[in-house]
Tab-separated table of C-alpha atoms in Angstrom:
chain	number	residue	atom	x	y	z
A	14	MET	CA	-0.071	0.176	0.126
A	15	ILE	CA	2.811	2.392	0.480
A	16	ALA	CA	4.738	1.385	-2.061
A	17	LEU	CA	1.139	2.111	-4.303
A	18	VAL	CA	0.861	5.534	-2.729
A	19	LEU	CA	4.792	6.485	-3.450
A	20	VAL	CA	4.388	5.535	-6.732
A	21	ALA	CA	0.762	7.650	-7.439
A	22	CYS	CA	2.780	11.007	-5.643
A	23	SER	CA	5.779	10.313	-8.038
A	24	ILE	CA	2.898	9.965	-11.239
A	25	GLY	CA	1.332	13.519	-9.646
A	26	HIS	CA	4.742	15.694	-8.605
A	27	ALA	CA	6.306	14.707	-12.611
A	28	ILE	CA	3.399	14.231	-14.674
A	29	PRO	CA	1.519	17.671	-15.508
A	30	LEU	CA	-2.438	17.429	-15.415
A	31	ARG	CA	-2.804	16.982	-19.184
A	32	SER	CA	-0.287	14.135	-19.230
A	33	ILE	CA	-2.604	13.024	-15.978
A	34	LYS	CA	-5.473	13.060	-17.712
A	35	VAL	CA	-4.323	10.464	-20.773
A	36	LEU	CA	-3.048	8.541	-17.607
A	37	HIS	CA	-6.377	8.501	-16.404
A	38	GLY	CA	-8.503	7.582	-19.145
A	39	VAL	CA	-6.295	4.201	-19.709
A	40	ALA	CA	-6.512	3.913	-16.177
A	41	LEU	CA	-10.367	3.480	-16.651
A	42	ILE	CA	-10.703	1.244	-19.205
A	43	VAL	CA	-8.476	-0.706	-17.534
A	44	GLY	CA	-10.148	-0.812	-14.441
A	45	VAL	CA	-13.538	-1.286	-15.636
A	46	CYS	CA	-12.375	-4.747	-17.272
A	47	ALA	CA	-11.009	-5.265	-14.276
A	48	GLY	CA	-14.132	-4.281	-11.810
A	49	ILE	CA	-16.566	-6.254	-14.430
A	50	VAL	CA	-14.540	-9.151	-14.703
A	51	ALA	CA	-14.714	-9.136	-10.918
A	52	LEU	CA	-18.411	-8.707	-10.716
A	53	VAL	CA	-19.065	-11.532	-13.145
A	54	ARG	CA	-16.968	-13.919	-11.631
A	55	LEU	CA	-18.334	-12.984	-8.030
A	56	ALA	CA	-21.938	-13.217	-9.607
A	57	SER	CA	-21.703	-16.552	-10.528
A	58	ASP	CA	-20.642	-18.016	-6.997
A	59	PHE	CA	-23.844	-18.627	-5.165
A	60	SER	CA	-22.083	-19.606	-1.945
A	61	SER	CA	-21.983	-15.693	-1.200
A	62	PRO	CA	-25.128	-15.877	0.958
A	63	GLY	CA	-27.125	-12.543	-0.188
A	64	VAL	CA	-28.239	-9.082	2.013
A	65	PRO	CA	-32.144	-9.443	3.306
A	66	LEU	CA	-34.247	-6.580	2.751
A	67	SER	CA	-34.212	-6.983	6.649
A	68	SER	CA	-30.877	-6.112	7.141
A	69	PHE	CA	-31.732	-2.360	6.165
A	70	ASP	CA	-32.801	-0.841	9.295
A	71	GLU	CA	-33.218	2.622	9.836
A	72	ARG	CA	-29.233	3.660	9.502
A	73	PHE	CA	-29.642	2.520	5.650
A	74	TYR	CA	-32.860	4.347	5.096
A	75	GLY	CA	-31.586	7.104	7.155
A	76	LEU	CA	-28.142	8.012	5.239
A	77	ALA	CA	-29.889	8.624	2.039
A	78	LEU	CA	-30.390	12.540	3.051
A	79	PRO	CA	-26.685	12.940	3.983
A	80	SER	CA	-25.283	10.618	1.267
A	81	LEU	CA	-27.379	12.901	-1.511
A	82	VAL	CA	-25.571	16.031	0.100
A	83	GLY	CA	-22.327	15.271	0.526
A	84	PHE	CA	-22.566	14.086	-3.285
A	85	LEU	CA	-24.025	17.333	-4.210
A	86	LEU	CA	-21.242	19.603	-1.954
A	87	GLY	CA	-18.321	17.446	-2.038
A	88	PRO	CA	-16.786	18.543	-4.809
A	89	TRP	CA	-17.244	22.314	-3.959
A	90	MET	CA	-14.395	21.542	-1.182
A	91	ASP	CA	-12.044	19.238	-3.659
A	92	VAL	CA	-9.625	21.179	-4.925
A	93	GLN	CA	-8.590	18.866	-7.650
A	94	GLN	CA	-12.053	20.075	-9.303
A	95	TRP	CA	-11.044	23.349	-9.401
A	96	GLN	CA	-7.814	22.808	-10.971
A	97	ARG	CA	-9.296	20.468	-13.542
A	98	ALA	CA	-12.260	23.668	-14.400
A	99	VAL	CA	-9.354	26.396	-14.138
A	100	GLU	CA	-7.417	24.091	-17.057
A	101	ILE	CA	-11.006	23.288	-19.106
A	102	GLN	CA	-11.569	27.018	-19.248
A	103	ARG	CA	-7.520	27.378	-20.237
A	104	ALA	CA	-8.376	24.591	-23.326
A	105	GLY	CA	-11.223	26.478	-24.584
A	106	ALA	CA	-13.643	23.304	-23.633
A	107	SER	CA	-16.922	24.135	-21.642
A	108	VAL	CA	-16.758	23.289	-17.906
A	109	ARG	CA	-20.154	22.119	-17.660
A	110	MET	CA	-19.608	19.807	-20.531
A	111	ALA	CA	-16.899	18.240	-19.100
A	112	TYR	CA	-18.723	17.739	-15.693
A	113	ALA	CA	-21.857	16.307	-16.797
A	114	SER	CA	-19.942	13.796	-18.763
A	115	GLY	CA	-17.644	13.015	-15.807
A	116	ALA	CA	-20.653	12.627	-12.918
A	117	ILE	CA	-22.019	10.111	-16.167
A	118	ILE	CA	-18.440	8.407	-15.693
A	119	PHE	CA	-18.445	8.871	-11.913
A	120	VAL	CA	-22.106	7.313	-11.529
A	121	GLY	CA	-21.013	4.236	-13.490
A	122	LEU	CA	-17.591	3.746	-11.182
A	123	LEU	CA	-20.257	3.804	-8.582
A	124	THR	CA	-22.890	1.664	-9.606
A	125	ILE	CA	-20.330	-0.927	-10.472
A	126	ASN	CA	-18.772	-0.783	-6.781
A	127	ALA	CA	-22.447	-1.057	-5.750
A	128	LEU	CA	-23.289	-4.196	-7.689
A	129	LEU	CA	-19.695	-5.777	-6.279
A	130	ALA	CA	-20.999	-5.404	-3.214
A	131	SER	CA	-24.561	-6.895	-3.421
A	132	ALA	CA	-22.830	-9.419	-5.027
A	133	ALA	CA	-20.343	-9.967	-1.993
A	134	GLY	CA	-22.974	-10.378	0.219
A	135	LEU	CA	-23.269	-9.266	3.968
A	136	GLY	CA	-19.688	-10.795	4.341
A	137	GLU	CA	-18.604	-11.241	7.950
A	138	PRO	CA	-19.145	-8.418	10.443
A	139	VAL	CA	-16.406	-6.004	11.432
A	140	LEU	CA	-17.441	-4.996	14.511
A	141	SER	CA	-16.192	-0.888	15.631
A	142	PHE	CA	-15.455	0.477	18.522
A	143	ASP	CA	-19.350	1.702	19.623
A	144	GLY	CA	-20.124	-2.192	18.908
A	145	LEU	CA	-21.789	-1.371	15.341
A	146	PRO	CA	-21.624	-4.338	12.646
A	147	GLY	CA	-19.890	-3.033	9.523
A	148	ALA	CA	-19.683	-4.904	5.784
A	149	TYR	CA	-17.088	-3.004	4.148
A	150	ALA	CA	-15.012	-5.713	3.694
A	151	ALA	CA	-17.264	-8.391	2.526
A	152	VAL	CA	-15.860	-7.387	-1.226
A	153	ALA	CA	-12.152	-8.604	0.030
A	154	GLN	CA	-13.721	-11.114	2.174
A	155	ALA	CA	-15.396	-12.846	-0.920
A	156	THR	CA	-13.081	-12.510	-3.432
A	157	ALA	CA	-10.637	-14.327	-1.576
A	158	ARG	CA	-12.289	-17.044	-0.373
A	159	ASN	CA	-13.789	-17.610	-4.377
A	160	PRO	CA	-12.555	-20.907	-6.227
A	161	LEU	CA	-12.948	-18.672	-9.815
A	162	ALA	CA	-9.319	-17.837	-11.161
A	163	GLY	CA	-8.338	-14.070	-11.451
A	164	VAL	CA	-11.104	-12.848	-9.109
A	165	THR	CA	-9.092	-11.741	-6.549
A	166	VAL	CA	-6.463	-10.033	-8.958
A	167	ALA	CA	-9.371	-8.402	-10.808
A	168	PHE	CA	-10.572	-6.917	-7.436
A	169	LEU	CA	-6.588	-5.674	-6.490
A	170	ILE	CA	-6.644	-4.209	-10.459
A	171	TRP	CA	-9.776	-2.366	-9.468
A	172	THR	CA	-9.254	-1.259	-6.530
A	173	ALA	CA	-5.254	-0.385	-7.524
A	174	VAL	CA	-6.522	1.644	-10.099
A	175	ALA	CA	-9.278	3.236	-8.196
A	176	ALA	CA	-6.611	4.262	-5.302
A	177	ALA	CA	-3.862	5.181	-7.047
A	178	THR	CA	-5.893	8.297	-9.684
A	179	THR	CA	-7.242	9.533	-6.544
A	180	ILE	CA	-4.160	9.748	-4.951
A	181	ASP	CA	-2.078	11.467	-7.936
A	182	SER	CA	-4.553	13.585	-8.638
A	183	PHE	CA	-4.891	14.694	-4.807
A	184	TYR	CA	-1.135	15.262	-5.348
A	185	CYS	CA	-1.276	17.542	-8.144
A	186	ALA	CA	-3.468	19.499	-7.686
A	187	THR	CA	-2.701	20.468	-3.801
A	188	ARG	CA	0.503	21.168	-4.695
A	189	TRP	CA	-1.066	23.462	-7.349
A	190	LEU	CA	-2.990	25.330	-4.645
A	191	MET	CA	-0.149	25.674	-1.915
A	192	THR	CA	2.104	26.555	-4.488
A	193	ALA	CA	-0.157	29.580	-5.849
A	194	ILE	CA	-0.386	30.037	-1.853
A	195	THR	CA	3.240	30.365	-1.048
A	196	THR	CA	3.817	32.908	-4.177
A	197	ARG	CA	1.155	35.326	-2.961
A	198	SER	CA	2.657	34.879	0.514
A	199	ASN	CA	4.514	37.521	2.451
A	200	SER	CA	5.266	35.484	5.581
A	201	PRO	CA	8.385	35.902	7.149
A	202	LEU	CA	8.666	32.462	7.258
A	203	LEU	CA	8.986	32.135	3.540
A	204	ALA	CA	12.297	33.595	4.791
A	205	PHE	CA	13.688	30.498	6.633
A	206	VAL	CA	11.984	27.482	5.155
A	207	PRO	CA	12.134	26.814	1.530
A	208	ALA	CA	8.830	27.786	-0.492
A	209	SER	CA	8.661	24.295	-2.394
A	210	LEU	CA	9.008	22.711	1.319
A	211	VAL	CA	5.916	24.746	2.909
A	212	SER	CA	4.169	23.900	-0.322
A	213	SER	CA	4.635	20.437	-1.066
A	214	PRO	CA	1.737	17.894	-0.287
A	215	ILE	CA	3.598	15.709	1.607
A	216	TRP	CA	2.572	17.205	5.415
A	217	ILE	CA	-0.963	16.923	4.141
A	218	LEU	CA	-0.341	13.088	3.268
A	219	LEU	CA	1.621	12.494	6.602
A	220	ALA	CA	-1.545	14.128	8.403
A	221	ALA	CA	-3.898	11.832	6.389
A	222	PHE	CA	-1.882	8.788	7.069
A	223	THR	CA	-1.462	9.569	10.858
A	224	THR	CA	-5.199	10.005	11.254
A	225	ALA	CA	-6.178	6.623	9.626
A	226	VAL	CA	-3.399	5.025	11.845
A	227	VAL	CA	-5.257	6.939	14.740
A	228	ALA	CA	-8.577	5.700	13.308
A	229	ASN	CA	-7.380	2.191	13.037
A	230	GLN	CA	-6.245	1.839	16.910
A	231	LEU	CA	-9.329	3.701	18.024
A	232	ASN	CA	-11.319	0.715	15.751
A	233	LEU	CA	-13.177	3.667	13.344
A	234	SER	CA	-15.563	2.581	11.308
A	235	LEU	CA	-15.203	4.540	7.385
A	236	MET	CA	-18.138	6.239	8.709
A	237	TYR	CA	-17.181	8.803	10.957
A	238	LEU	CA	-14.105	9.885	8.430
A	239	MET	CA	-17.240	10.679	6.288
A	240	VAL	CA	-19.265	12.243	8.361
A	241	PRO	CA	-17.888	16.191	8.403
A	242	PHE	CA	-19.179	16.048	4.925
A	243	ALA	CA	-22.291	15.711	5.345
A	244	THR	CA	-22.280	17.883	8.487
A	245	ILE	CA	-19.661	20.119	9.801
A	246	LEU	CA	-18.344	21.344	6.270
A	247	VAL	CA	-21.961	21.707	4.744
A	248	GLY	CA	-22.460	24.933	5.811
A	249	GLY	CA	-19.408	26.175	4.399
A	250	ALA	CA	-19.833	24.247	0.830
A	251	ALA	CA	-23.249	26.195	0.538
A	252	CYS	CA	-21.681	29.501	0.866
A	253	LEU	CA	-19.241	28.355	-1.594
A	254	VAL	CA	-21.917	27.340	-4.048
A	255	CYS	CA	-23.766	30.199	-3.440
A	256	GLU	CA	-20.978	33.184	-3.930
A	257	THR	CA	-20.008	31.212	-7.655
A	258	LEU	CA	-23.095	31.253	-8.192
A	259	GLY	CA	-23.482	34.896	-8.033
A	260	ALA	CA	-25.133	36.126	-4.361
A	261	SER	CA	-22.907	38.023	-1.898
A	262	ARG	CA	-20.020	36.885	0.276
A	263	ARG	CA	-21.676	36.470	3.570
A	264	TYR	CA	-19.871	33.620	4.902
A	265	ASP	CA	-19.129	33.262	8.555
A	266	PRO	CA	-17.030	30.599	9.606
A	267	VAL	CA	-17.221	30.686	13.439
A	268	LEU	CA	-21.239	30.964	13.454
A	269	SER	CA	-21.426	27.686	10.067
A	270	TYR	CA	-18.432	25.641	11.980
A	271	MET	CA	-20.683	26.164	15.243
A	272	ILE	CA	-23.345	24.869	13.608
A	273	GLY	CA	-21.941	22.439	11.763
A	274	LEU	CA	-20.565	20.785	14.793
A	275	ALA	CA	-24.523	20.819	16.325
A	276	SER	CA	-25.285	19.098	12.823
A	277	CYS	CA	-23.134	16.440	13.597
A	278	LEU	CA	-24.337	15.748	17.240
A	279	VAL	CA	-27.541	15.064	16.155
A	280	PHE	CA	-26.112	12.776	13.096
A	281	LEU	CA	-23.934	11.059	15.771
A	282	SER	CA	-26.994	10.692	18.092
A	283	GLY	CA	-29.589	8.822	15.166
A	284	TYR	CA	-26.161	6.505	13.663
A	285	ILE	CA	-25.454	4.673	17.163
A	286	GLU	CA	-29.501	4.580	18.473
A	287	PRO	CA	-30.091	4.245	15.530
A	288	ASN	CA	-32.779	6.563	14.448
A	289	TRP	CA	-33.281	7.800	10.824
A	290	ALA	CA	-34.959	11.035	11.450
A	291	TYR	CA	-31.875	12.371	13.246
A	292	LEU	CA	-29.949	10.945	10.073
A	293	ALA	CA	-32.218	12.968	7.522
A	294	ILE	CA	-32.477	16.228	9.242
A	295	ALA	CA	-28.394	16.661	10.342
A	296	PRO	CA	-27.387	17.816	7.182
A	297	LEU	CA	-30.201	19.963	6.447
A	298	ILE	CA	-28.815	21.974	10.215
A	299	GLY	CA	-25.501	22.642	8.623
A	300	LEU	CA	-27.026	24.164	5.892
A	301	ILE	CA	-28.511	26.949	8.250
A	302	GLY	CA	-25.268	28.984	7.965
A	303	ALA	CA	-25.819	29.167	4.543
A	304	LEU	CA	-29.347	30.353	5.080
A	305	PRO	CA	-28.567	34.225	4.430
A	306	MET	CA	-26.836	33.465	1.084
A	307	MET	CA	-29.303	31.579	-0.203
A	308	ALA	CA	-31.987	33.895	0.397
A	309	ASP	CA	-30.086	36.575	-1.744
A	310	LEU	CA	-29.379	33.453	-4.330
A	311	LEU	CA	-33.074	33.645	-4.352
A	312	GLY	CA	-33.486	37.353	-4.081
A	313	LEU	CA	-35.553	36.745	-0.986
A	314	GLY	CA	-32.959	39.075	1.197
A	315	GLY	CA	-33.761	42.423	-0.019
A	316	LYS	CA	-31.477	45.178	-1.364
A	317	PRO	CA	-28.277	45.645	-0.204
A	318	ALA	CA	-28.498	49.140	1.416
A	319	THR	CA	-27.705	52.515	-0.497
A	320	PRO	CA	-24.659	54.520	0.844
A	321	VAL	CA	-26.147	57.847	2.584
A	322	PRO	CA	-24.213	60.292	0.145
A	323	ALA	CA	-22.104	62.979	1.657
A	324	PRO	CA	-22.886	66.224	2.527
A	325	ALA	CA	-22.325	68.431	0.077
A	326	ASP	CA	-19.814	70.648	2.365
A	327	GLU	CA	-17.612	67.829	2.844
A	328	PRO	CA	-15.339	65.891	1.032
A	329	THR	CA	-16.127	63.078	-1.033
A	330	ALA	CA	-13.806	59.973	-0.180
A	331	LYS	CA	-12.279	58.476	-3.313
A	332	THR	CA	-11.771	54.888	-3.925
A	333	VAL	CA	-8.399	53.829	-3.761
A	334	VAL	CA	-7.538	52.584	-7.228
A	335	VAL	CA	-4.168	49.964	-6.487
A	336	SER	CA	-2.776	50.665	-10.055
A	337	VAL	CA	0.229	52.420	-11.501
A	338	ALA	CA	0.603	55.307	-13.663
A	339	ARG	CA	3.987	55.245	-14.833
A	340	ASP	CA	4.422	58.723	-17.152
A	341	GLU	CA	8.223	59.848	-15.877
A	342	ALA	CA	10.594	57.852	-18.220
A	343	VAL	CA	13.124	57.852	-15.681
A	344	ALA	CA	10.916	57.018	-12.398
A	345	SER	CA	12.142	54.407	-10.141
A	346	HIS	CA	10.835	53.227	-6.452
A	347	GLY	CA	11.341	50.789	-3.736
A	348	PHE	CA	11.812	50.176	-0.466
A	349	ASP	CA	14.391	51.982	1.867
A	350	GLY	CA	13.862	50.757	5.322
A	351	GLN	CA	10.102	51.332	6.703
A	352	TRP	CA	10.079	53.973	3.843
A	353	PHE	CA	9.107	53.619	0.507
A	354	VAL	CA	10.673	56.132	-2.017
A	355	LEU	CA	9.694	57.324	-5.537
A	356	ASN	CA	12.062	59.394	-7.137
A	357	LEU	CA	11.143	61.378	-10.042
A	358	THR	CA	11.841	64.365	-12.013
A	359	PRO	CA	9.309	67.196	-13.190
A	360	THR	CA	8.762	68.331	-16.305
A	361	TYR	CA	7.455	71.563	-17.598
A	362	ASP	CA	3.940	70.151	-17.776
A	363	ASP	CA	4.170	70.189	-13.931
A	364	THR	CA	5.019	73.848	-13.782
A	365	ASN	CA	2.118	76.809	-13.528
A	366	SER	CA	2.712	80.059	-15.644
A	367	VAL	CA	4.890	81.846	-13.248
A	368	GLY	CA	7.056	78.561	-13.917
A	369	ASN	CA	7.597	76.750	-10.694
A	370	VAL	CA	5.923	73.505	-9.592
A	371	TYR	CA	1.919	73.902	-9.881
A	372	PHE	CA	0.911	73.113	-5.983
A	373	ALA	CA	-1.348	70.493	-6.764
A	374	ASN	CA	1.462	68.551	-7.957
A	375	TYR	CA	3.002	66.970	-4.462
A	376	VAL	CA	-0.314	66.290	-3.722
A	377	ARG	CA	-0.473	63.852	-6.564
A	378	TRP	CA	3.294	63.156	-6.767
A	379	VAL	CA	1.940	61.523	-2.920
A	380	GLY	CA	-0.832	59.470	-4.276
A	381	LYS	CA	1.292	58.085	-7.265
A	382	ALA	CA	3.830	56.853	-4.716
A	383	ARG	CA	0.969	55.481	-2.404
A	384	GLU	CA	-0.470	53.613	-5.482
A	385	LEU	CA	2.900	51.741	-6.049
A	386	PHE	CA	3.041	51.081	-2.675
A	387	PHE	CA	-0.025	49.013	-2.897
A	388	ASN	CA	0.741	47.765	-5.844
A	389	THR	CA	4.615	46.526	-4.458
A	390	CYS	CA	2.937	45.454	-1.363
A	391	MET	CA	-0.417	43.961	-3.010
A	392	PRO	CA	0.055	43.143	-6.538
A	393	ASP	CA	-2.486	40.843	-6.356
A	394	PHE	CA	-4.809	42.987	-5.701
A	395	ASP	CA	-8.155	43.527	-8.226
A	396	LEU	CA	-10.994	45.701	-8.285
A	397	LYS	CA	-13.129	43.143	-9.982
A	398	SER	CA	-13.095	40.337	-6.931
A	399	THR	CA	-11.838	42.663	-3.918
A	400	GLU	CA	-14.236	42.091	-0.635
A	401	PHE	CA	-13.186	45.680	0.091
A	402	TYR	CA	-12.724	49.668	-0.605
A	403	VAL	CA	-9.649	51.868	0.459
A	404	LEU	CA	-10.691	54.809	0.978
A	405	THR	CA	-9.371	58.207	2.012
A	406	LYS	CA	-10.741	59.332	4.892
A	407	SER	CA	-8.372	63.044	5.522
A	408	PHE	CA	-5.534	64.375	3.511
A	409	GLN	CA	-3.068	66.841	5.190
A	410	HIS	CA	-0.131	68.827	3.579
A	411	ASP	CA	2.534	71.309	5.011
A	412	PHE	CA	4.690	73.343	2.108
A	413	ARG	CA	7.986	74.317	2.922
A	414	ARG	CA	9.445	75.359	-0.023
A	415	GLU	CA	9.023	75.128	-4.000
A	416	ALA	CA	10.336	73.070	-6.917
A	417	ALA	CA	11.282	73.662	-10.744
A	418	GLU	CA	11.455	71.483	-13.231
A	419	PHE	CA	14.343	69.165	-14.052
A	420	GLU	CA	14.888	69.372	-10.143
A	421	PRO	CA	15.184	65.940	-8.989
A	422	ILE	CA	12.273	64.948	-6.587
A	423	THR	CA	12.130	62.408	-3.656
A	424	VAL	CA	8.813	61.192	-2.955
A	425	ARG	CA	8.895	59.397	0.720
A	426	ILE	CA	5.684	57.283	2.060
A	427	ARG	CA	5.341	55.368	5.409
A	428	ILE	CA	3.175	53.477	7.971
A	429	ALA	CA	2.938	56.134	10.793
A	430	SER	CA	0.353	54.628	12.739
A	431	HIS	CA	-3.056	52.852	12.853
A	432	ASN	CA	-6.159	51.611	14.944
A	433	ARG	CA	-8.351	48.879	14.226
A	434	LYS	CA	-10.107	50.642	11.289
A	435	PHE	CA	-8.098	53.550	10.338
A	436	VAL	CA	-4.255	53.454	9.133
A	437	THR	CA	-2.267	56.646	8.856
A	438	LEU	CA	0.352	57.805	6.376
A	439	ALA	CA	2.854	59.787	6.568
A	440	HIS	CA	4.783	61.465	3.803
A	441	GLU	CA	7.901	63.352	2.882
A	442	ILE	CA	8.773	64.999	-0.015
A	443	HIS	CA	12.635	66.071	-0.779
A	444	SER	CA	14.363	68.681	-3.311
A	445	GLY	CA	17.940	67.024	-4.613
A	446	LEU	CA	18.563	71.224	-4.207
A	447	ASN	CA	16.611	72.832	-1.598
A	448	GLY	CA	16.050	69.607	0.795
A	449	LEU	CA	13.228	69.324	2.671
A	450	LEU	CA	9.762	70.977	0.297
A	451	GLY	CA	6.856	69.605	2.538
A	452	ARG	CA	5.455	66.850	4.485
A	453	GLY	CA	1.819	65.723	5.968
A	454	GLU	CA	-0.035	62.571	6.380
A	455	GLN	CA	-3.283	60.917	5.003
A	456	SER	CA	-5.863	58.571	6.756
A	457	LEU	CA	-7.469	55.511	5.401
A	458	MET	CA	-10.070	53.609	6.201
A	459	PHE	CA	-11.911	50.570	4.676
A	460	VAL	CA	-15.664	49.181	3.418
A	461	ASP	CA	-17.538	46.948	2.110
A	462	THR	CA	-17.666	46.369	-1.626
A	463	VAL	CA	-21.360	46.171	-1.401
A	464	GLN	CA	-22.918	48.361	1.376
A	465	TYR	CA	-19.795	50.796	2.351
A	466	ARG	CA	-19.782	49.151	5.882
A	467	PRO	CA	-16.813	50.452	7.861
A	468	LEU	CA	-14.551	47.291	8.001
A	469	ASP	CA	-11.687	46.618	10.751
A	470	ILE	CA	-8.278	46.787	8.764
A	471	PRO	CA	-8.534	43.529	6.211
A	472	ARG	CA	-6.764	40.549	6.768
A	473	THR	CA	-4.719	40.774	3.355
A	474	ILE	CA	-3.421	44.716	4.352
A	475	ILE	CA	-1.956	42.888	7.125
A	476	GLU	CA	-0.316	39.897	5.729
A	477	GLY	CA	1.292	42.359	2.505
A	478	PHE	CA	2.119	45.155	4.340
A	479	LEU	CA	3.609	42.944	6.924
A	480	PRO	CA	7.092	43.721	7.096
A	481	TYR	CA	6.107	47.851	7.011
A	482	TRP	CA	4.212	47.900	10.231
A	483	PRO	CA	5.579	50.896	12.609
A	484	LYS	CA	7.300	48.672	15.287
A	485	SER	CA	5.308	49.213	17.839
A	486	SER	CA	2.995	47.840	15.917
A	487	PRO	CA	1.187	44.396	16.834
A	488	HIS	CA	1.117	43.384	13.356
A	489	ALA	CA	5.115	44.769	12.846
A	490	ALA	CA	6.939	42.242	11.324
A	491	SER	CA	10.482	40.732	13.374
A	492	SER	CA	12.616	41.838	10.662
A	493	VAL	CA	13.084	45.254	8.165
A	494	PRO	CA	13.442	44.557	4.330
A	495	SER	CA	16.334	45.584	2.585
A	496	PRO	CA	18.249	49.046	2.343
A	497	LEU	CA	17.914	50.981	-0.599
A	498	GLY	CA	21.010	50.419	-1.622
A	499	ALA	CA	20.544	46.739	-1.691
A	500	THR	CA	17.895	45.216	-5.255
A	501	SER	CA	14.613	46.911	-3.087
A	502	LEU	CA	14.678	49.589	-6.056
A	503	SER	CA	13.410	48.537	-9.394
A	504	VAL	CA	13.602	50.992	-12.208
């Protein structure tokens, strides 16, 4: 078994997804043929006891709804499905058609598996720690005692193909996801641990192996490993489906998991007792956490409140567009310690009729430095998918001196202070000829993209700007970026 896992992981590591698709096509043919051979041989062996209808107790009928919920929501929590959807779109094919045909194949494989279980009968029951008998070893027992040649080999091939094609896809998709996460991460941990090691699926495999060993030592049945998919994870998966279909995001992870745990307790009560009503109602309880988004998707949540316009005598806050507008051919920018530095040269376009730099351009230069600051720290920020906007609450600048055309200018900006909801940026403008031209500060706030409600500083902002928070901040990193004289300055 360990050798099979290692071979499957090697395939997932060395072969890209497009090649894995071809390999899985060949494996599908081999696996189906082996499954049919095993099924025919088992069906011809009348020594296996049948499965009487009287053995279908309340557990069997009560599991119908949880199984349906698991089948409908489970793929949405599978990173393999998301990687395949991305590749299908890149290839210009139809995701719906691909998944419709894949669903048909999946149902066919489940049918073969169910027929194998039916042909094997109940077998010798395996008692779990709760005293409940399980028949999940019945097929293996039936093939082992079947006198017909080849049935055991066919079943082993069927099982090996199913396991290997699952593990190699898991490895490939998990590495794809973790690599994307570590590439965008600014965590100081990555300065000490190689990103390739952090993004390796080996750690998840070790966790899964440890879980399997513990479950085996505790004599847990397979049912306890599948319970979370029909209870604890139901609310989060339903929210993901609603968001994908167009609902506004209202996912509360803490609430969803607390409701999911309650759903899990109801499920376990119905499974051990047994009580079909408890089993059936458990996944419906888990869906409560997704009710706000489901109502929004169905148009039952009402329209979001229209933001109140600012009074005419107050300046209207402007949304910060994190984009870079480089119209100076000699512009350069980068970090010098905790200061973000922008070097530029004004031209006649920046001056007024008298010949000195127009006063509003100093504000524009600070805005340009701020945008480049944001873009450097959060290169993946996208207004089309963001969950928050950054608004300018206030801006203040103290003019000291004036600059003229072709006079080297340096704009410096840094995070000065913050509380839960507001961030203050300090700035300075220096001349290469006349020294300090002016200094000031600006206050930023954060609102959601739907109702413009004020938010605490978003986590992505904290992570993106982690190395540059003031030393007095609880968000401050333990190390400061390299000085400007190193490679931090880009042109």
